[in-house]
Each structure stands twice: as structure tokens, then as C-alpha cells.
mmCIF file with all atom_site columns, C-alpha atoms and ligand atoms in Angstrom:
data_model
loop_
_atom_site.group_PDB
_atom_site.id
_atom_site.type_symbol
_atom_site.label_atom_id
_atom_site.label_alt_id
_atom_site.label_comp_id
_atom_site.label_asym_id
_atom_site.label_entity_id
_atom_site.label_seq_id
_atom_site.pdbx_PDB_ins_code
_atom_site.Cartn_x
_atom_site.Cartn_y
_atom_site.Cartn_z
_atom_site.occupancy
_atom_site.B_iso_or_equiv
_atom_site.pdbx_formal_charge
_atom_site.auth_seq_id
_atom_site.auth_comp_id
_atom_site.auth_asym_id
_atom_site.auth_atom_id
_atom_site.pdbx_PDB_model_num
ATOM   1   C CA  . HIS V 1 1   ? 42.722 -15.672 -14.511 1.00 51.00 ? 1   HIS V CA  1
ATOM   2   C CA  . MET V 1 2   ? 46.061 -17.131 -15.667 1.00 52.00 ? 2   MET V CA  1
ATOM   3   C CA  . GLY V 1 3   ? 45.930 -16.249 -19.395 1.00 61.00 ? 3   GLY V CA  1
ATOM   4   C CA  . ASN V 1 4   ? 45.020 -12.627 -18.789 1.00 84.00 ? 4   ASN V CA  1
ATOM   5   C CA  . ALA V 1 5   ? 47.727 -12.188 -16.153 1.00 90.00 ? 5   ALA V CA  1
ATOM   6   C CA  . THR V 1 6   ? 50.385 -13.543 -18.518 1.00 93.00 ? 6   THR V CA  1
ATOM   7   C CA  . ALA V 1 7   ? 49.293 -11.285 -21.370 1.00 93.00 ? 7   ALA V CA  1
ATOM   8   C CA  . LYS V 1 8   ? 49.143 -8.245  -19.074 1.00 95.00 ? 8   LYS V CA  1
ATOM   9   C CA  . ALA V 1 9   ? 52.666 -8.908  -17.761 1.00 97.00 ? 9   ALA V CA  1
ATOM   10  C CA  . GLU V 1 10  ? 54.030 -9.418  -21.296 1.00 97.00 ? 10  GLU V CA  1
ATOM   11  C CA  . LEU V 1 11  ? 52.429 -6.174  -22.465 1.00 97.00 ? 11  LEU V CA  1
ATOM   12  C CA  . GLY V 1 12  ? 53.933 -4.413  -19.458 1.00 98.00 ? 12  GLY V CA  1
ATOM   13  C CA  . ARG V 1 13  ? 57.458 -5.732  -20.073 1.00 98.00 ? 13  ARG V CA  1
ATOM   14  C CA  . SER V 1 14  ? 57.318 -4.777  -23.764 1.00 98.00 ? 14  SER V CA  1
ATOM   15  C CA  . THR V 1 15  ? 55.993 -1.304  -22.998 1.00 98.00 ? 15  THR V CA  1
ATOM   16  C CA  . TRP V 1 16  ? 58.556 -0.596  -20.286 1.00 98.00 ? 16  TRP V CA  1
ATOM   17  C CA  . LYS V 1 17  ? 61.308 -1.762  -22.638 1.00 98.00 ? 17  LYS V CA  1
ATOM   18  C CA  . LEU V 1 18  ? 60.227 0.710   -25.319 1.00 98.00 ? 18  LEU V CA  1
ATOM   19  C CA  . PHE V 1 19  ? 59.639 3.423   -22.705 1.00 98.00 ? 19  PHE V CA  1
ATOM   20  C CA  . HIS V 1 20  ? 63.099 3.224   -21.119 1.00 98.00 ? 20  HIS V CA  1
ATOM   21  C CA  . THR V 1 21  ? 64.878 2.742   -24.453 1.00 98.00 ? 21  THR V CA  1
ATOM   22  C CA  . MET V 1 22  ? 63.189 5.874   -25.825 1.00 98.00 ? 22  MET V CA  1
ATOM   23  C CA  . MET V 1 23  ? 64.403 7.825   -22.798 1.00 98.00 ? 23  MET V CA  1
ATOM   24  C CA  . SER V 1 24  ? 67.961 6.514   -23.221 1.00 97.00 ? 24  SER V CA  1
ATOM   25  C CA  . ARG V 1 25  ? 67.983 7.989   -26.767 1.00 96.00 ? 25  ARG V CA  1
ATOM   26  C CA  . TYR V 1 26  ? 66.085 11.200  -26.012 1.00 97.00 ? 26  TYR V CA  1
ATOM   27  C CA  . PRO V 1 27  ? 68.223 14.267  -26.882 1.00 97.00 ? 27  PRO V CA  1
ATOM   28  C CA  . GLU V 1 28  ? 70.628 15.497  -24.241 1.00 97.00 ? 28  GLU V CA  1
ATOM   29  C CA  . GLN V 1 29  ? 69.538 19.031  -25.162 1.00 98.00 ? 29  GLN V CA  1
ATOM   30  C CA  . PRO V 1 30  ? 66.007 18.723  -26.585 1.00 98.00 ? 30  PRO V CA  1
ATOM   31  C CA  . SER V 1 31  ? 64.333 21.493  -28.569 1.00 98.00 ? 31  SER V CA  1
ATOM   32  C CA  . ASP V 1 32  ? 60.981 22.875  -27.403 1.00 98.00 ? 32  ASP V CA  1
ATOM   33  C CA  . ASP V 1 33  ? 59.345 20.758  -30.100 1.00 98.00 ? 33  ASP V CA  1
ATOM   34  C CA  . GLU V 1 34  ? 61.042 17.585  -28.851 1.00 98.00 ? 34  GLU V CA  1
ATOM   35  C CA  . ARG V 1 35  ? 60.000 18.384  -25.283 1.00 98.00 ? 35  ARG V CA  1
ATOM   36  C CA  . VAL V 1 36  ? 56.371 18.817  -26.340 1.00 98.00 ? 36  VAL V CA  1
ATOM   37  C CA  . ALA V 1 37  ? 56.554 15.558  -28.338 1.00 98.00 ? 37  ALA V CA  1
ATOM   38  C CA  . LEU V 1 38  ? 57.772 13.556  -25.334 1.00 98.00 ? 38  LEU V CA  1
ATOM   39  C CA  . ALA V 1 39  ? 55.211 15.058  -22.966 1.00 98.00 ? 39  ALA V CA  1
ATOM   40  C CA  . GLN V 1 40  ? 52.418 14.329  -25.462 1.00 98.00 ? 40  GLN V CA  1
ATOM   41  C CA  . PHE V 1 41  ? 53.645 10.777  -26.065 1.00 98.00 ? 41  PHE V CA  1
ATOM   42  C CA  . ILE V 1 42  ? 53.562 10.031  -22.337 1.00 98.00 ? 42  ILE V CA  1
ATOM   43  C CA  . HIS V 1 43  ? 50.111 11.534  -21.841 1.00 97.00 ? 43  HIS V CA  1
ATOM   44  C CA  . LEU V 1 44  ? 48.689 9.737   -24.883 1.00 98.00 ? 44  LEU V CA  1
ATOM   45  C CA  . LEU V 1 45  ? 50.243 6.450   -23.703 1.00 98.00 ? 45  LEU V CA  1
ATOM   46  C CA  . SER V 1 46  ? 48.497 6.929   -20.372 1.00 97.00 ? 46  SER V CA  1
ATOM   47  C CA  . ARG V 1 47  ? 45.172 7.397   -22.193 1.00 97.00 ? 47  ARG V CA  1
ATOM   48  C CA  . LEU V 1 48  ? 45.547 4.647   -24.791 1.00 97.00 ? 48  LEU V CA  1
ATOM   49  C CA  . TYR V 1 49  ? 47.399 1.941   -22.818 1.00 97.00 ? 49  TYR V CA  1
ATOM   50  C CA  . PRO V 1 50  ? 45.346 -1.213  -23.479 1.00 95.00 ? 50  PRO V CA  1
ATOM   51  C CA  . CYS V 1 51  ? 45.108 -2.343  -19.826 1.00 95.00 ? 51  CYS V CA  1
ATOM   52  C CA  . GLY V 1 52  ? 42.434 0.025   -18.541 1.00 94.00 ? 52  GLY V CA  1
ATOM   53  C CA  . GLU V 1 53  ? 43.187 -0.465  -14.857 1.00 95.00 ? 53  GLU V CA  1
ATOM   54  C CA  . CYS V 1 54  ? 46.909 0.139   -15.523 1.00 97.00 ? 54  CYS V CA  1
ATOM   55  C CA  . ALA V 1 55  ? 46.153 3.273   -17.577 1.00 97.00 ? 55  ALA V CA  1
ATOM   56  C CA  . GLU V 1 56  ? 43.997 4.687   -14.800 1.00 97.00 ? 56  GLU V CA  1
ATOM   57  C CA  . HIS V 1 57  ? 46.686 4.194   -12.152 1.00 97.00 ? 57  HIS V CA  1
ATOM   58  C CA  . PHE V 1 58  ? 49.338 5.564   -14.496 1.00 98.00 ? 58  PHE V CA  1
ATOM   59  C CA  . GLN V 1 59  ? 47.304 8.741   -15.099 1.00 98.00 ? 59  GLN V CA  1
ATOM   60  C CA  . THR V 1 60  ? 47.090 9.314   -11.352 1.00 98.00 ? 60  THR V CA  1
ATOM   61  C CA  . LEU V 1 61  ? 50.869 8.821   -11.053 1.00 98.00 ? 61  LEU V CA  1
ATOM   62  C CA  . LEU V 1 62  ? 51.482 11.314  -13.881 1.00 98.00 ? 62  LEU V CA  1
ATOM   63  C CA  . GLN V 1 63  ? 49.475 13.959  -12.051 1.00 98.00 ? 63  GLN V CA  1
ATOM   64  C CA  . LYS V 1 64  ? 51.620 13.460  -8.969  1.00 98.00 ? 64  LYS V CA  1
ATOM   65  C CA  . PHE V 1 65  ? 54.913 13.088  -10.839 1.00 98.00 ? 65  PHE V CA  1
ATOM   66  C CA  . PRO V 1 66  ? 54.741 15.156  -14.067 1.00 98.00 ? 66  PRO V CA  1
ATOM   67  C CA  . PRO V 1 67  ? 57.010 13.996  -16.909 1.00 98.00 ? 67  PRO V CA  1
ATOM   68  C CA  . GLN V 1 68  ? 60.475 15.573  -16.922 1.00 98.00 ? 68  GLN V CA  1
ATOM   69  C CA  . THR V 1 69  ? 61.487 16.480  -20.460 1.00 98.00 ? 69  THR V CA  1
ATOM   70  C CA  . SER V 1 70  ? 64.345 18.976  -20.037 1.00 98.00 ? 70  SER V CA  1
ATOM   71  C CA  . SER V 1 71  ? 67.184 16.529  -20.866 1.00 98.00 ? 71  SER V CA  1
ATOM   72  C CA  . ARG V 1 72  ? 68.034 12.881  -21.480 1.00 98.00 ? 72  ARG V CA  1
ATOM   73  C CA  . ILE V 1 73  ? 69.134 12.473  -17.870 1.00 97.00 ? 73  ILE V CA  1
ATOM   74  C CA  . ALA V 1 74  ? 66.010 14.148  -16.486 1.00 98.00 ? 74  ALA V CA  1
ATOM   75  C CA  . ALA V 1 75  ? 63.686 12.067  -18.681 1.00 98.00 ? 75  ALA V CA  1
ATOM   76  C CA  . SER V 1 76  ? 65.392 8.721   -18.086 1.00 98.00 ? 76  SER V CA  1
ATOM   77  C CA  . GLN V 1 77  ? 65.623 9.270   -14.325 1.00 98.00 ? 77  GLN V CA  1
ATOM   78  C CA  . TRP V 1 78  ? 61.980 10.338  -14.201 1.00 98.00 ? 78  TRP V CA  1
ATOM   79  C CA  . ALA V 1 79  ? 60.940 7.223   -16.187 1.00 98.00 ? 79  ALA V CA  1
ATOM   80  C CA  . CYS V 1 80  ? 62.922 4.927   -13.903 1.00 98.00 ? 80  CYS V CA  1
ATOM   81  C CA  . ALA V 1 81  ? 61.370 6.565   -10.846 1.00 98.00 ? 81  ALA V CA  1
ATOM   82  C CA  . ILE V 1 82  ? 57.800 6.293   -12.127 1.00 98.00 ? 82  ILE V CA  1
ATOM   83  C CA  . HIS V 1 83  ? 58.337 2.640   -13.075 1.00 98.00 ? 83  HIS V CA  1
ATOM   84  C CA  . ASN V 1 84  ? 59.532 2.165   -9.489  1.00 98.00 ? 84  ASN V CA  1
ATOM   85  C CA  . LYS V 1 85  ? 56.255 3.714   -8.271  1.00 98.00 ? 85  LYS V CA  1
ATOM   86  C CA  . VAL V 1 86  ? 54.405 1.042   -10.270 1.00 98.00 ? 86  VAL V CA  1
ATOM   87  C CA  . ASN V 1 87  ? 56.785 -1.629  -8.919  1.00 98.00 ? 87  ASN V CA  1
ATOM   88  C CA  . GLU V 1 88  ? 56.063 -0.433  -5.406  1.00 98.00 ? 88  GLU V CA  1
ATOM   89  C CA  . ARG V 1 89  ? 52.309 -0.674  -5.865  1.00 97.00 ? 89  ARG V CA  1
ATOM   90  C CA  . LEU V 1 90  ? 52.610 -4.176  -7.348  1.00 97.00 ? 90  LEU V CA  1
ATOM   91  C CA  . GLY V 1 91  ? 54.957 -5.390  -4.594  1.00 98.00 ? 91  GLY V CA  1
ATOM   92  C CA  . LYS V 1 92  ? 57.921 -5.732  -6.977  1.00 98.00 ? 92  LYS V CA  1
ATOM   93  C CA  . PRO V 1 93  ? 61.540 -4.915  -6.079  1.00 98.00 ? 93  PRO V CA  1
ATOM   94  C CA  . ILE V 1 94  ? 62.782 -1.340  -6.536  1.00 98.00 ? 94  ILE V CA  1
ATOM   95  C CA  . PHE V 1 95  ? 65.148 -1.021  -9.508  1.00 98.00 ? 95  PHE V CA  1
ATOM   96  C CA  . ASP V 1 96  ? 68.526 0.751   -9.241  1.00 98.00 ? 96  ASP V CA  1
ATOM   97  C CA  . CYS V 1 97  ? 68.259 3.883   -11.426 1.00 98.00 ? 97  CYS V CA  1
ATOM   98  C CA  . SER V 1 98  ? 71.981 4.704   -11.416 1.00 97.00 ? 98  SER V CA  1
ATOM   99  C CA  . ASP V 1 99  ? 73.466 4.626   -14.933 1.00 95.00 ? 99  ASP V CA  1
ATOM   100 C CA  . ILE V 1 100 ? 69.971 3.832   -16.258 1.00 96.00 ? 100 ILE V CA  1
ATOM   101 C CA  . GLU V 1 101 ? 70.727 4.886   -19.849 1.00 93.00 ? 101 GLU V CA  1
ATOM   102 C CA  . ALA V 1 102 ? 73.457 2.230   -20.178 1.00 94.00 ? 102 ALA V CA  1
ATOM   103 C CA  . LYS V 1 103 ? 70.917 -0.416  -19.135 1.00 97.00 ? 103 LYS V CA  1
ATOM   104 C CA  . TYR V 1 104 ? 68.732 0.336   -22.181 1.00 97.00 ? 104 TYR V CA  1
ATOM   105 C CA  . PRO V 1 105 ? 70.865 0.258   -25.339 1.00 94.00 ? 105 PRO V CA  1
ATOM   106 C CA  . CYS V 1 106 ? 68.940 0.631   -28.601 1.00 91.00 ? 106 CYS V CA  1
ATOM   107 C CA  . GLY V 1 107 ? 71.430 -0.961  -30.977 1.00 91.00 ? 107 GLY V CA  1
ATOM   108 C CA  . CYS V 1 108 ? 71.458 2.279   -32.987 1.00 88.00 ? 108 CYS V CA  1
ATOM   109 C CA  . GLU V 1 109 ? 74.773 3.765   -31.814 1.00 75.00 ? 109 GLU V CA  1
ATOM   110 C CA  . LEU V 1 110 ? 76.147 4.099   -35.360 1.00 69.00 ? 110 LEU V CA  1
ATOM   111 C CA  . GLU V 1 111 ? 73.269 6.303   -36.570 1.00 67.00 ? 111 GLU V CA  1
HETATM 112 P P1  . FAD O 2 .   ? 58.514 -5.118  -15.364 1.00 55.45 ? 201 FAD O P1  1
HETATM 113 O O1  . FAD O 2 .   ? 58.014 -4.175  -14.313 1.00 55.45 ? 201 FAD O O1  1
HETATM 114 O O2  . FAD O 2 .   ? 57.680 -5.309  -16.590 1.00 55.45 ? 201 FAD O O2  1
HETATM 115 O O3  . FAD O 2 .   ? 59.965 -4.636  -15.792 1.00 55.45 ? 201 FAD O O3  1
HETATM 116 C C1  . FAD O 2 .   ? 60.661 -5.277  -16.861 1.00 55.45 ? 201 FAD O C1  1
HETATM 117 C C2  . FAD O 2 .   ? 62.139 -5.219  -16.570 1.00 55.45 ? 201 FAD O C2  1
HETATM 118 O O4  . FAD O 2 .   ? 62.537 -3.859  -16.508 1.00 55.45 ? 201 FAD O O4  1
HETATM 119 C C3  . FAD O 2 .   ? 62.533 -5.785  -15.219 1.00 55.45 ? 201 FAD O C3  1
HETATM 120 O O5  . FAD O 2 .   ? 62.762 -7.177  -15.314 1.00 55.45 ? 201 FAD O O5  1
HETATM 121 C C4  . FAD O 2 .   ? 63.802 -5.028  -14.904 1.00 55.45 ? 201 FAD O C4  1
HETATM 122 O O6  . FAD O 2 .   ? 64.914 -5.583  -15.585 1.00 55.45 ? 201 FAD O O6  1
HETATM 123 C C5  . FAD O 2 .   ? 63.523 -3.678  -15.502 1.00 55.45 ? 201 FAD O C5  1
HETATM 124 N N1  . FAD O 2 .   ? 63.016 -2.686  -14.538 1.00 55.45 ? 201 FAD O N1  1
HETATM 125 C C6  . FAD O 2 .   ? 62.301 -2.877  -13.403 1.00 55.45 ? 201 FAD O C6  1
HETATM 126 N N2  . FAD O 2 .   ? 62.052 -1.721  -12.792 1.00 55.45 ? 201 FAD O N2  1
HETATM 127 C C7  . FAD O 2 .   ? 62.614 -0.762  -13.543 1.00 55.45 ? 201 FAD O C7  1
HETATM 128 C C8  . FAD O 2 .   ? 62.716 0.641   -13.416 1.00 55.45 ? 201 FAD O C8  1
HETATM 129 N N3  . FAD O 2 .   ? 62.182 1.298   -12.389 1.00 55.45 ? 201 FAD O N3  1
HETATM 130 N N4  . FAD O 2 .   ? 63.370 1.327   -14.381 1.00 55.45 ? 201 FAD O N4  1
HETATM 131 C C9  . FAD O 2 .   ? 63.935 0.691   -15.420 1.00 55.45 ? 201 FAD O C9  1
HETATM 132 N N5  . FAD O 2 .   ? 63.903 -0.651  -15.589 1.00 55.45 ? 201 FAD O N5  1
HETATM 133 C C10 . FAD O 2 .   ? 63.240 -1.364  -14.658 1.00 55.45 ? 201 FAD O C10 1
HETATM 134 N N6  . FAD O 2 .   ? 50.395 -4.362  -14.070 1.00 55.45 ? 201 FAD O N6  1
HETATM 135 C C11 . FAD O 2 .   ? 49.394 -4.563  -13.186 1.00 55.45 ? 201 FAD O C11 1
HETATM 136 O O7  . FAD O 2 .   ? 49.145 -5.696  -12.803 1.00 55.45 ? 201 FAD O O7  1
HETATM 137 N N7  . FAD O 2 .   ? 48.669 -3.503  -12.685 1.00 55.45 ? 201 FAD O N7  1
HETATM 138 C C12 . FAD O 2 .   ? 48.915 -2.225  -13.068 1.00 55.45 ? 201 FAD O C12 1
HETATM 139 O O8  . FAD O 2 .   ? 48.245 -1.292  -12.620 1.00 55.45 ? 201 FAD O O8  1
HETATM 140 C C13 . FAD O 2 .   ? 49.961 -1.983  -14.023 1.00 55.45 ? 201 FAD O C13 1
HETATM 141 N N8  . FAD O 2 .   ? 50.208 -0.739  -14.484 1.00 55.45 ? 201 FAD O N8  1
HETATM 142 C C14 . FAD O 2 .   ? 51.129 -0.577  -15.472 1.00 55.45 ? 201 FAD O C14 1
HETATM 143 C C15 . FAD O 2 .   ? 51.311 0.698   -16.024 1.00 55.45 ? 201 FAD O C15 1
HETATM 144 C C16 . FAD O 2 .   ? 52.190 0.891   -17.068 1.00 55.45 ? 201 FAD O C16 1
HETATM 145 C C17 . FAD O 2 .   ? 52.349 2.259   -17.660 1.00 55.45 ? 201 FAD O C17 1
HETATM 146 C C18 . FAD O 2 .   ? 52.916 -0.205  -17.593 1.00 55.45 ? 201 FAD O C18 1
HETATM 147 C C19 . FAD O 2 .   ? 53.861 -0.006  -18.733 1.00 55.45 ? 201 FAD O C19 1
HETATM 148 C C20 . FAD O 2 .   ? 52.743 -1.462  -17.057 1.00 55.45 ? 201 FAD O C20 1
HETATM 149 C C21 . FAD O 2 .   ? 51.859 -1.679  -15.989 1.00 55.45 ? 201 FAD O C21 1
HETATM 150 N N9  . FAD O 2 .   ? 51.661 -2.928  -15.439 1.00 55.45 ? 201 FAD O N9  1
HETATM 151 C C22 . FAD O 2 .   ? 50.680 -3.122  -14.502 1.00 55.45 ? 201 FAD O C22 1
HETATM 152 C C23 . FAD O 2 .   ? 52.536 -4.055  -15.816 1.00 55.45 ? 201 FAD O C23 1
HETATM 153 C C24 . FAD O 2 .   ? 53.661 -4.196  -14.792 1.00 55.45 ? 201 FAD O C24 1
HETATM 154 O O9  . FAD O 2 .   ? 54.296 -2.941  -14.553 1.00 55.45 ? 201 FAD O O9  1
HETATM 155 C C25 . FAD O 2 .   ? 54.754 -5.167  -15.262 1.00 55.45 ? 201 FAD O C25 1
HETATM 156 O O10 . FAD O 2 .   ? 55.196 -4.806  -16.552 1.00 55.45 ? 201 FAD O O10 1
HETATM 157 C C26 . FAD O 2 .   ? 54.319 -6.621  -15.300 1.00 55.45 ? 201 FAD O C26 1
HETATM 158 O O11 . FAD O 2 .   ? 53.745 -6.997  -14.050 1.00 55.45 ? 201 FAD O O11 1
HETATM 159 C C27 . FAD O 2 .   ? 55.547 -7.546  -15.576 1.00 55.45 ? 201 FAD O C27 1
HETATM 160 O O12 . FAD O 2 .   ? 56.459 -7.340  -14.510 1.00 55.45 ? 201 FAD O O12 1
HETATM 161 P P2  . FAD O 2 .   ? 57.959 -7.812  -14.493 1.00 55.45 ? 201 FAD O P2  1
HETATM 162 O O13 . FAD O 2 .   ? 58.219 -8.313  -13.106 1.00 55.45 ? 201 FAD O O13 1
HETATM 163 O O14 . FAD O 2 .   ? 58.254 -8.730  -15.624 1.00 55.45 ? 201 FAD O O14 1
HETATM 164 O O15 . FAD O 2 .   ? 58.844 -6.491  -14.663 1.00 55.45 ? 201 FAD O O15 1
#
């Protein structure tokens, strides 16, 4: 079904954009509270993501590859790797995770 596929892809692109941009701005040295917040965000996203089939697969991936919240580098590398797991399953090319944070600027550098 063409319309559904387009909407699903658009939702995916928007979500990944937010996901990776959040990781690129996650603290380099997060507090315990910030670590809990990121872990909860990821788990709630996997429960509430509007594409049910996607959410189900993502939950399985999270069990195998638990979110890494110890630093900006750990979180952004983990996010890139898990997106690559989804890419792999969908037959998409594997993305180069080197210098991943620079690939997701937020436009908020002056804050
Ligand atoms: P996307 O995968 O949306 O990526 C967008 C852009 O991000 C790419 O063009 C590239 O520039 C960059 N990128 C690619 N890989 C990475 C990476 N590893 N790290 C950082 N940046 C990268 N669709 C389904 O059909 N079935 C599913 O089960 C499914 N599960 C999903 C689960 C989640 C949690 C999310 C967020 C999306 C899911 N999707 C699923 C949607 C799917 O992942 C794509 O978003 C959608 O197919 C559009 O693909 P795209 O080729 O435009 O690139």
C-alpha cells in the first residue's frame, strides 16, 4: 500500500533525525538523573512508537543491545549502531558511524 509506506518512511526519517540529534547533544558527562532520563525515553519510544510492527522489532533490538547512556560518545555510537541494525533488517546500506555527532548538528551551539 503506497500511501502507508510513504507515511511510515517519513515518520521513520523524522524520528531518526530527532533520535540522533538528541544523542549529539546528550551530556559528555551525564548525571545519574540524565542517564535515567535517556534510558526511559528510549524505552518509552519503543512502547509508544506509532508503527506497531516497528515498535515490536525495536523492543527486541533493545533487549539484545541495551541503551548506552554513560556519555555522549557512548550514546551516539549506540544509537548509530542500533539504527544500522534496523537498516540491515530492511536491506538498507550500513551508515558510517565515525564522527557521528558532527553529522547531527542541532543549530543550538550558542546556548
Ligand atoms: P532512514 O533509515 O530513515 O535514515 C534517515 C537518514 O539518516 C539516512 O538518509 C541517512 O542520512 C541517515 N542514517 C542512516 N543510517 C544511519 C545510522 N545508522 N545512524 C545515523 N544516521 C543514519 N520501517 C519499516 O518498514 N519496518 C520497521 O520495522 C521499522 N522499524 C523502525 C524502528 C524505529 C525505531 C524507527 C525510528 C524507524 C523504523 N522504520 C521501520 C523506518 C525505517 O527505519 C526508515 O526510517 C524508513 O524506511 C525511511 O528510510 P530512509 O532510507 O529514508 O532512511
